[in-house]
């Protein structure tokens, strides 16, 4: 097999897709023929790991090849584990070098279609310092935030739902005070000055305005569609966005097919509220979630067809993955709306449990990679960065730690073992779990120092809060919970000194690795600070005159060259 100079690169990333949701990973209730075709014609990774179990930090690590704690893209708080407002001031720092920027410098035409969720502006509404076009992409069409249930007016709010309920209760309680003060005044029990009543009424109004100005308009503030720097729908027409994104992806391929290109197609599927075209509703055996998975697979097929039609397939590396594991907590009554993580414990938001971080990993490059190959070695989404740099002829930055490893020797069969000896699994800023892949053998140890508390007990998820905590409502393990993932991938049989003679030596080795890892960390500005994560009216993207934001220019604008 021969490698052509500077292949085209197509990256396909699902949102909250469980590793068990695809036929090629063992699912028999959902049909995914196009993704299965990728696996059959390429290489499938079975121990492919996200660097975080939440979308924003995972995507930051994917784009930079670095643990998100190195860029400040992790949260010390349980409330804001991912960026929550387009009108916030946090985002992927401008001094981070993405793989898109590396490839752009090598002459690639780079495009991002779909979800970004790595921030937008720093100091003013239109500075767009964190925008994809400032991180190496020539062209952007999509959603700078992401898809939420809040994006459908008819759905139950998803963003900080329980906080909103508390805010409503507090508002009602404060608003009752001036009315209660009127009772003794009109009953002539004692005199209450009108000034006092007015002050309490004003306080109630100001309190209500302070939070409702953001949460009351989540759909308008967060659910917008952009082309490059221009807002073209606010709020976006969520039922049409997937079709528009696919149209843009196919148009991008058509425009740049004569030169090397990078297309990063970042799906809104399969995040709630699971919006599917009418022809896919009721299409699967697994309800609305299965319908959404099958629509995503159909979109993958359309992109692969375009590569075939343009005779680009043999010289194009196609990669498919998800940003994190399936989300277990979303329910519609008793029906689960999230994904299936197969035999793996846990899901999205759970720092170290396998179900939250083990994701699909499929590579197809017909002229280079052997079809049907399966690799069981530990690999990471962070590995995409040095891998793309290698095949695109780029030079990795020398002024920072790159945690990813070039996968090409493993994918091509020139290496039998992963270059990763240790992988560190964070939950926000907290290190929960360490994985040790012993050199030159198949054994993979995994130690949990912290695990979330499930609610109700024994359910395997945090249904009370909607997502598990990183701190506070957690269990600390001393000694840590130890598993041999190579023999017990479902993490069902914890080891101890009585049943594992190597227990003490394994833990000692891991603790030494943690100390060494922490020595490589340097202080950086925290993008999830309280100030950065609160909604700021002066940063809110607005089509029109703030606060009267709203437009639909999609029908008026034709795609422009990247």
Coordinates of C-alpha atoms in Angstrom, one line a residue:
X1 CA 0.0 0.0 0.0
X2 CA 1.3 3.5 -0.8
X3 CA 0.6 6.8 0.9
X4 CA -0.1 9.7 -1.4
X5 CA 1.2 13.1 -0.5
X6 CA -1.2 15.2 1.6
X7 CA -4.4 13.2 1.5
X8 CA -7.8 14.8 2.0
X9 CA -9.1 14.4 5.6
X10 CA -12.8 14.0 6.6
X11 CA -13.5 13.9 10.3
X12 CA -17.0 12.9 11.5
X13 CA -17.8 13.5 15.1
X14 CA -21.1 12.5 16.7
X15 CA -22.5 14.2 19.8
X16 CA -23.1 11.9 22.8
X17 CA -23.1 8.7 20.8
X18 CA -22.7 5.6 22.9
X19 CA -20.1 3.1 21.8
X20 CA -22.8 0.4 21.8
X21 CA -25.0 2.3 19.4
X22 CA -23.4 1.0 16.2
X23 CA -23.8 -2.3 14.6
X24 CA -20.1 -2.7 14.1
X25 CA -19.7 -2.3 17.9
X26 CA -22.3 -5.0 18.6
X27 CA -25.7 -3.2 18.4
X28 CA -28.5 -5.3 16.8
X29 CA -31.4 -2.9 17.3
X30 CA -30.3 0.1 15.2
X31 CA -29.2 0.0 11.6
X32 CA -26.0 1.8 10.7
X33 CA -24.9 0.4 7.3
X34 CA -22.8 3.4 6.3
X35 CA -20.7 3.6 9.5
X36 CA -20.4 -0.2 9.3
X37 CA -19.1 0.2 5.8
X38 CA -16.4 2.5 7.1
X39 CA -15.4 -0.1 9.7
X40 CA -15.4 -2.9 7.1
X41 CA -13.3 -0.9 4.7
X42 CA -11.0 0.4 7.3
X43 CA -9.6 0.0 10.8
X44 CA -11.8 -0.2 14.0
X45 CA -10.5 0.8 17.4
X46 CA -12.1 -0.9 20.3
X47 CA -10.4 1.0 23.2
X48 CA -10.7 4.5 21.8
X49 CA -11.0 7.1 24.6
X50 CA -12.2 10.6 24.9
X51 CA -10.0 12.9 27.0
X52 CA -13.1 14.0 29.0
X53 CA -16.7 12.7 29.4
X54 CA -18.2 16.1 28.5
X55 CA -18.3 17.8 25.1
X56 CA -16.5 21.1 25.6
X57 CA -13.3 19.7 27.3
X58 CA -13.3 16.6 25.1
X59 CA -13.5 18.8 21.9
X60 CA -10.8 21.1 23.2
X61 CA -8.5 18.0 23.7
X62 CA -9.4 16.6 20.3
X63 CA -8.5 19.8 18.5
X64 CA -5.3 20.5 20.4
X65 CA -4.0 17.0 21.2
X66 CA -3.7 18.1 24.9
X67 CA -5.5 17.3 28.1
X68 CA -8.1 20.1 28.5
X69 CA -6.7 21.0 31.9
X70 CA -3.6 22.3 30.1
X71 CA -5.6 24.9 28.3
X72 CA -7.9 25.8 31.2
X73 CA -10.9 24.2 29.4
X74 CA -12.1 22.3 32.5
X75 CA -14.4 23.3 35.3
X76 CA -13.9 23.3 39.1
X77 CA -17.7 23.5 39.5
X78 CA -20.4 20.8 39.0
X79 CA -22.9 23.3 37.6
X80 CA -21.0 24.4 34.5
X81 CA -19.1 21.4 33.1
X82 CA -19.4 22.6 29.5
X83 CA -19.7 26.2 28.2
X84 CA -23.2 27.3 28.9
X85 CA -23.7 30.7 27.2
X86 CA -22.7 32.1 23.8
X87 CA -22.7 35.3 25.7
X88 CA -20.0 34.0 28.1
X89 CA -16.3 35.1 27.9
X90 CA -14.6 31.7 28.1
X91 CA -13.4 29.6 25.2
X92 CA -10.5 27.8 23.6
X93 CA -7.5 30.1 24.2
X94 CA -6.1 31.8 21.1
X95 CA -2.6 30.7 22.0
X96 CA -3.7 27.0 21.5
X97 CA -2.7 25.6 18.1
X98 CA -5.4 23.3 16.6
X99 CA -4.8 20.6 14.0
X100 CA -6.8 22.8 11.6
X101 CA -4.2 25.6 12.0
X102 CA -1.4 23.1 11.4
X103 CA -3.0 21.9 8.2
X104 CA -3.9 25.4 7.1
X105 CA -0.2 26.3 7.2
X106 CA 0.5 23.2 5.0
X107 CA -1.8 24.4 2.3
X108 CA -5.0 22.6 3.3
X109 CA -8.4 24.2 2.7
X110 CA -10.1 23.7 6.1
X111 CA -13.8 23.7 6.9
X112 CA -15.9 23.1 10.0
X113 CA -19.6 22.2 9.5
X114 CA -21.8 21.8 12.6
X115 CA -21.2 22.1 16.3
X116 CA -18.4 24.2 17.8
X117 CA -19.1 24.7 21.5
X118 CA -15.6 26.1 22.3
X119 CA -16.6 29.8 22.9
X120 CA -17.1 32.8 20.7
X121 CA -16.1 36.2 22.0
X122 CA -13.8 37.6 24.7
X123 CA -14.4 41.3 25.3
X124 CA -17.0 42.6 22.8
X125 CA -20.0 41.1 20.9
X126 CA -18.2 40.9 17.6
X127 CA -14.6 40.3 18.5
X128 CA -15.1 36.5 17.9
X129 CA -11.7 35.7 19.4
X130 CA -12.6 32.0 19.9
X131 CA -14.4 31.6 16.6
X132 CA -13.4 28.6 14.4
X133 CA -12.0 31.1 11.8
X134 CA -9.5 32.2 14.4
X135 CA -8.6 28.6 15.1
X136 CA -7.5 27.4 11.7
X137 CA -10.7 27.0 9.7
X138 CA -11.2 28.9 6.4
X139 CA -14.9 28.2 6.5
X140 CA -17.5 27.7 9.2
X141 CA -21.2 26.9 8.9
X142 CA -23.1 25.7 11.9
X143 CA -24.0 26.2 15.5
X144 CA -21.3 28.0 17.6
X145 CA -22.9 26.5 20.7
X146 CA -24.7 23.2 20.3
X147 CA -28.1 21.6 20.4
X148 CA -30.2 21.6 23.6
X149 CA -33.7 20.7 24.4
X150 CA -34.1 24.5 25.0
X151 CA -33.7 24.9 21.2
X152 CA -37.2 23.5 20.8
X153 CA -39.8 25.8 22.4
X154 CA -42.1 22.8 23.2
X155 CA -39.5 20.9 25.1
X156 CA -38.6 20.9 28.8
X157 CA -35.6 23.1 29.4
X158 CA -32.3 21.3 29.7
X159 CA -29.9 24.1 30.6
X160 CA -29.6 24.3 34.5
X161 CA -33.1 22.9 34.8
X162 CA -33.0 22.4 38.6
X163 CA -31.4 25.8 39.2
X164 CA -34.2 27.4 37.2
X165 CA -36.8 25.8 39.4
X166 CA -35.0 27.1 42.5
X167 CA -34.8 30.6 40.9
X168 CA -38.6 30.6 40.2
X169 CA -39.4 29.5 43.8
X170 CA -37.1 32.2 45.1
X171 CA -38.6 34.8 42.9
X172 CA -42.1 34.0 44.0
X173 CA -41.0 34.0 47.7
X174 CA -39.4 37.5 47.3
X175 CA -42.4 38.8 45.3
X176 CA -44.8 37.7 48.1
X177 CA -43.0 40.0 50.6
X178 CA -44.5 43.4 49.4
X179 CA -48.0 41.8 49.2
X180 CA -47.7 40.4 52.7
X181 CA -46.6 43.9 54.0
X182 CA -49.8 45.3 52.6
X183 CA -51.9 43.1 54.9
X184 CA -51.0 44.8 58.2
X185 CA -51.1 48.2 56.5
X186 CA -54.7 47.8 55.2
X187 CA -55.8 45.9 58.3
X188 CA -54.4 48.9 60.3
X189 CA -52.5 46.6 62.7
X190 CA -49.4 48.7 62.3
X191 CA -48.1 51.2 59.7
X192 CA -45.8 50.0 56.9
X193 CA -44.3 52.9 54.9
X194 CA -45.0 52.8 51.2
X195 CA -41.2 53.3 50.7
X196 CA -40.5 49.9 52.4
X197 CA -43.1 48.1 50.2
X198 CA -41.7 49.8 47.1
X199 CA -38.1 48.7 48.0
X200 CA -39.1 45.1 48.4
X201 CA -41.1 45.2 45.1
X202 CA -38.1 46.7 43.3
X203 CA -35.8 44.0 44.8
X204 CA -38.2 41.3 43.6
X205 CA -38.3 42.8 40.1
X206 CA -34.5 43.2 39.9
X207 CA -33.9 39.6 41.1
X208 CA -36.3 38.3 38.5
X209 CA -34.8 40.4 35.7
X210 CA -31.2 39.4 36.7
X211 CA -31.8 35.7 35.9
X212 CA -34.8 35.7 33.5
X213 CA -33.0 38.0 31.0
X214 CA -30.7 35.0 30.3
X215 CA -32.6 31.8 31.2
X216 CA -35.9 33.2 29.9
X217 CA -34.4 33.5 26.4
X218 CA -32.1 30.6 26.1
X219 CA -33.4 29.5 22.7
X220 CA -32.8 33.0 21.3
X221 CA -29.4 33.5 22.9
X222 CA -27.8 30.1 22.4
X223 CA -29.6 28.4 19.5
X224 CA -28.2 30.3 16.5
X225 CA -26.9 29.4 13.1
X226 CA -23.8 31.1 11.6
X227 CA -21.9 31.2 8.3
X228 CA -18.4 32.4 9.0
X229 CA -18.8 35.5 11.2
X230 CA -22.4 36.2 10.2
X231 CA -25.5 35.1 12.1
X232 CA -28.0 33.7 9.5
X233 CA -30.7 32.4 11.8
X234 CA -31.6 33.5 15.4
X235 CA -33.1 31.5 16.8
X236 CA -32.3 28.7 14.4
X237 CA -35.0 26.5 12.8
X238 CA -33.8 23.4 14.5
X239 CA -35.8 21.0 12.3
X240 CA -33.9 22.2 9.2
X241 CA -30.4 22.6 10.5
X242 CA -29.2 19.0 9.9
X243 CA -30.3 19.2 6.2
X244 CA -28.6 22.6 5.8
X245 CA -25.4 21.3 7.4
X246 CA -25.3 18.3 5.0
X247 CA -25.9 20.6 2.0
X248 CA -23.0 22.8 3.1
X249 CA -20.7 19.8 3.6
X250 CA -21.4 18.5 0.1
X251 CA -20.9 22.0 -1.3
X252 CA -17.6 22.4 0.5
X253 CA -16.3 19.1 -0.9
X254 CA -17.4 20.3 -4.4
X255 CA -15.6 23.6 -4.0
X256 CA -12.3 22.4 -2.7
X257 CA -12.0 19.0 -4.4
X258 CA -9.0 20.0 -6.5
X259 CA -6.7 20.8 -3.6
X260 CA -6.0 19.0 -0.3
X261 CA -8.8 19.7 2.2
X262 CA -9.8 19.1 5.8
X263 CA -13.6 18.8 6.5
X264 CA -14.6 18.5 10.1
X265 CA -18.3 17.6 10.2
X266 CA -19.4 17.9 13.7
X267 CA -22.9 16.4 14.0
X268 CA -25.7 17.7 16.2
X269 CA -26.9 14.1 16.4
X270 CA -27.5 12.4 18.8
X271 CA -27.9 15.0 21.5
X272 CA -31.3 15.7 22.9
X273 CA -33.9 16.8 21.8
X274 CA -33.3 14.1 19.1
X275 CA -34.7 16.1 16.1
X276 CA -35.1 13.8 13.0
X277 CA -36.6 14.2 9.6
X278 CA -40.1 12.9 9.2
X279 CA -38.9 10.0 7.0
X280 CA -36.8 8.7 9.9
X281 CA -39.4 9.0 12.6
X282 CA -40.4 5.5 13.6
X283 CA -37.6 4.1 11.3
X284 CA -35.7 2.2 14.0
X285 CA -36.5 -0.4 16.6
X286 CA -35.1 1.8 19.4
X287 CA -37.5 4.8 19.4
X288 CA -36.6 8.4 18.9
X289 CA -32.9 7.9 19.8
X290 CA -32.6 5.0 17.3
X291 CA -34.3 7.2 14.6
X292 CA -31.7 9.9 15.2
X293 CA -28.8 7.4 15.0
X294 CA -30.1 6.1 11.7
X295 CA -30.5 9.6 10.3
X296 CA -26.9 10.4 11.2
X297 CA -25.8 7.2 9.5
X298 CA -27.7 8.2 6.4
X299 CA -25.9 11.6 6.5
X300 CA -22.5 9.8 6.8
X301 CA -23.5 7.8 3.7
X302 CA -24.2 11.0 1.7
X303 CA -20.7 12.3 2.5
X304 CA -19.1 9.0 1.6
X305 CA -21.1 9.0 -1.7
X306 CA -19.8 12.5 -2.5
X307 CA -16.2 11.3 -2.0
X308 CA -16.9 8.3 -4.3
X309 CA -18.6 10.5 -6.9
X310 CA -15.7 12.9 -7.1
X311 CA -13.2 10.0 -7.2
X312 CA -11.7 11.2 -3.9
X313 CA -12.2 8.1 -1.7
X314 CA -8.8 6.4 -2.3
X315 CA -6.9 9.6 -1.3
X316 CA -9.1 10.6 1.7
X317 CA -8.7 9.6 5.3
X318 CA -12.1 9.4 6.9
X319 CA -12.4 9.2 10.6
X320 CA -15.6 8.6 12.7
X321 CA -16.0 9.1 16.4
X322 CA -18.1 10.6 19.2
X323 CA -17.1 13.4 21.6
X324 CA -18.0 11.3 24.7
X325 CA -20.1 8.3 25.7
X326 CA -23.9 8.1 25.7
X327 CA -25.9 10.3 28.1
X328 CA -27.9 7.9 30.4
X329 CA -30.0 10.4 32.4
X330 CA -32.4 12.0 29.8
X331 CA -35.8 10.4 30.0
X332 CA -39.2 10.9 28.4
X333 CA -41.4 9.4 31.1
X334 CA -39.9 5.9 31.5
X335 CA -38.3 5.9 28.1
X336 CA -34.5 6.6 27.9
X337 CA -33.6 9.3 25.4
X338 CA -29.8 8.8 25.6
X339 CA -27.5 6.2 24.1
X340 CA -26.3 2.7 25.0
X341 CA -22.7 2.2 26.1
X342 CA -22.7 -1.5 25.6
X343 CA -21.1 -3.6 28.3
X344 CA -19.3 -0.5 29.8
X345 CA -20.3 1.1 33.1
X346 CA -21.4 4.7 33.3
X347 CA -21.9 7.3 30.7
X348 CA -21.5 11.0 29.8
X349 CA -20.3 13.2 32.7
X350 CA -18.9 10.4 34.7
X351 CA -15.1 11.2 34.9
X352 CA -13.5 7.7 34.8
X353 CA -16.1 5.0 34.2
X354 CA -15.6 3.4 30.8
X355 CA -19.1 4.2 29.4
X356 CA -18.5 7.9 29.6
X357 CA -15.1 7.9 27.8
X358 CA -14.9 4.9 25.5
X359 CA -16.1 6.0 22.1
X360 CA -16.2 4.6 18.5
X361 CA -13.0 5.1 16.6
X362 CA -13.0 4.2 12.8
X363 CA -10.4 5.1 10.2
X364 CA -10.7 4.5 6.5
X365 CA -8.0 5.2 4.0
X366 CA -8.3 2.6 1.2
X367 CA -4.9 3.1 -0.4
X368 CA -3.0 2.9 2.9
X369 CA -5.0 1.1 5.7
X370 CA -5.8 -2.6 5.6
X371 CA -9.6 -3.2 5.4
X372 CA -11.3 -5.0 8.3
X373 CA -8.4 -4.5 10.8
X374 CA -9.4 -4.4 14.5
X375 CA -7.1 -2.8 17.2
X376 CA -7.7 -3.4 20.9
X377 CA -4.9 -1.1 22.1
X378 CA -5.7 2.0 24.2
X379 CA -5.9 5.1 22.0
X380 CA -7.2 8.6 22.5
X381 CA -9.1 11.4 20.7
X382 CA -6.0 13.4 21.4
X383 CA -4.0 11.1 19.1
X384 CA -5.8 12.7 16.1
X385 CA -3.7 15.8 16.4
X386 CA -0.2 14.3 15.9
X387 CA -1.7 11.8 13.4
X388 CA -3.0 14.5 11.2
X389 CA 0.1 16.5 11.6
X390 CA 2.1 13.5 10.4
X391 CA 0.1 12.7 7.3
X392 CA -0.4 16.4 6.4
X393 CA 3.3 17.1 6.7
X394 CA 3.0 19.5 9.6
X395 CA 5.4 20.1 12.4
X396 CA 4.2 19.7 16.0
X397 CA 4.6 22.7 18.3
X398 CA 7.7 22.4 20.3
X399 CA 6.8 24.9 23.0
X400 CA 4.1 22.8 24.8
X401 CA 3.3 19.3 25.9
X402 CA 1.4 17.3 23.3
X403 CA -0.4 14.4 25.0
X404 CA -1.5 12.6 21.8
X405 CA 0.5 10.0 19.9
X406 CA 0.8 9.5 16.2
X407 CA -1.5 6.5 15.4
X408 CA -0.2 5.7 11.9
X409 CA 2.3 3.0 13.0
X410 CA -0.5 1.3 14.8
X411 CA -3.1 1.8 12.1
X412 CA -0.7 0.5 9.4
X413 CA 0.4 -2.5 11.3
X414 CA 4.0 -1.3 11.8
X415 CA 3.5 -1.3 15.6
X416 CA 1.7 -3.8 17.7
X417 CA 1.3 -1.7 20.9
X418 CA 0.0 1.8 21.7
X419 CA 2.5 4.5 22.6
X420 CA 0.4 5.4 25.6
X421 CA 1.6 4.0 28.8
X422 CA -0.5 6.1 31.1
X423 CA -3.8 7.9 30.4
X424 CA -5.4 10.3 32.9
X425 CA -9.1 10.6 33.2
X426 CA -10.3 13.9 34.6
X427 CA -13.8 15.0 35.7
X428 CA -13.5 18.8 35.5
X429 CA -10.3 19.8 37.2
X430 CA -10.3 16.7 39.3
X431 CA -8.3 13.6 38.5
X432 CA -10.6 10.7 39.0
X433 CA -9.0 7.7 37.3
X434 CA -5.7 6.5 35.8
X435 CA -5.1 3.9 33.2
X436 CA -1.8 2.0 32.9
X437 CA -1.1 0.1 29.7
X438 CA 1.9 -2.1 30.5
X439 CA 4.6 -1.8 27.9
X440 CA 4.9 -4.7 25.4
X441 CA 1.9 -6.7 26.8
X442 CA -1.8 -6.6 26.6
X443 CA -2.6 -5.9 30.3
X444 CA -4.4 -2.6 31.0
X445 CA -4.9 -1.6 34.6
X446 CA -7.4 1.1 35.7
X447 CA -7.5 2.7 39.1
X448 CA -10.4 4.9 40.3
X449 CA -9.6 7.3 43.0
X450 CA -13.0 9.0 42.8
X451 CA -16.3 7.8 41.5
X452 CA -19.7 9.5 41.4
X453 CA -22.6 8.5 43.6
X454 CA -25.5 7.1 41.6
X455 CA -29.0 8.1 42.4
X456 CA -31.1 6.1 43.0
X457 CA -28.5 3.7 44.3
X458 CA -27.7 0.8 41.9
X459 CA -29.2 2.5 38.8
X460 CA -25.8 3.2 37.2
X461 CA -26.6 6.9 36.6
X462 CA -27.4 10.2 38.4
X463 CA -31.1 10.6 37.6
X464 CA -31.7 13.0 40.5
X465 CA -29.4 15.7 39.1
X466 CA -29.4 14.9 35.4
X467 CA -25.6 14.5 35.3
X468 CA -23.1 13.1 37.9
X469 CA -20.9 15.4 40.0
X470 CA -17.2 15.7 39.9
X471 CA -16.8 16.7 43.5
X472 CA -19.0 16.9 46.6
X473 CA -21.5 14.1 45.9
X474 CA -18.8 11.5 45.1
X475 CA -17.0 8.6 46.7
X476 CA -13.3 8.8 47.4
X477 CA -11.4 5.4 47.3
X478 CA -8.3 4.8 49.5
X479 CA -6.9 2.4 48.3
X480 CA -8.3 3.1 44.8
X481 CA -10.7 0.7 43.0
X482 CA -8.5 -1.3 40.7
X483 CA -9.6 -3.2 37.6
X484 CA -7.9 -5.2 34.9
X485 CA -9.6 -3.7 31.9
X486 CA -8.0 -6.2 29.5
X487 CA -9.9 -9.1 31.3
X488 CA -12.8 -7.1 32.9
X489 CA -13.8 -4.3 30.5
X490 CA -17.2 -3.9 32.2
X491 CA -15.4 -3.0 35.5
X492 CA -17.5 -5.5 37.5
X493 CA -14.7 -7.2 39.5
X494 CA -12.7 -4.8 41.6
X495 CA -9.3 -6.2 42.6
X496 CA -7.7 -6.1 46.0
X497 CA -4.5 -7.4 47.7
X498 CA -6.2 -10.7 48.5
X499 CA -7.2 -11.6 44.9
X500 CA -4.4 -9.7 43.0
X501 CA -0.8 -10.3 44.1
X502 CA 0.3 -7.3 42.0
X503 CA -2.1 -4.9 43.6
X504 CA 0.4 -2.9 45.7
X505 CA 3.0 -2.6 42.9
X506 CA 0.4 -1.5 40.3
X507 CA -0.9 1.2 42.6
X508 CA 2.6 2.4 43.5
X509 CA 3.5 2.6 39.7
X510 CA 0.3 4.6 39.1
X511 CA 0.9 7.0 41.9
X512 CA 4.4 7.7 40.6
X513 CA 2.9 8.4 37.1
X514 CA 0.4 10.8 38.7
X515 CA 3.2 12.8 40.4
X516 CA 5.2 12.9 37.1
X517 CA 2.1 14.0 35.2
X518 CA 1.3 16.8 37.6
X519 CA 4.8 18.1 37.3
X520 CA 4.1 18.8 33.6
X521 CA 1.0 21.0 34.4
X522 CA 1.4 24.7 34.4
X523 CA -1.0 27.4 35.7
X524 CA -3.2 28.8 32.9
X525 CA -6.3 31.2 32.9
X526 CA -9.4 29.2 33.9
X527 CA -11.9 29.4 31.1
X528 CA -14.7 28.1 33.4
X529 CA -14.3 30.7 36.1
X530 CA -17.5 32.2 37.5
X531 CA -17.0 35.4 35.6
X532 CA -16.3 33.6 32.3
X533 CA -19.3 31.4 32.5
X534 CA -22.0 33.9 33.4
X535 CA -24.1 35.4 30.6
X536 CA -23.0 38.9 29.6
X537 CA -25.4 41.1 27.5
X538 CA -22.5 42.9 25.9
X539 CA -21.1 39.6 24.5
X540 CA -24.4 38.2 23.3
X541 CA -24.3 37.5 19.6
X542 CA -27.2 39.4 18.0
X543 CA -28.7 39.6 14.6
X544 CA -30.3 43.0 14.7
X545 CA -30.3 45.6 17.6
X546 CA -29.8 44.1 21.0
X547 CA -32.0 43.0 22.8
X548 CA -34.3 42.7 19.8
X549 CA -32.3 39.9 18.2
X550 CA -33.7 37.8 15.4
X551 CA -33.4 37.0 11.7
X552 CA -33.6 34.3 9.1
X553 CA -31.2 35.0 6.2
X554 CA -30.7 31.4 5.2
X555 CA -32.9 31.6 2.1
X556 CA -31.1 34.8 1.0
X557 CA -27.5 33.7 1.2
X558 CA -25.7 31.3 -1.2
X559 CA -22.6 29.4 0.1
X560 CA -19.4 31.3 -0.4
X561 CA -16.0 30.0 -1.2
X562 CA -13.9 29.1 1.9

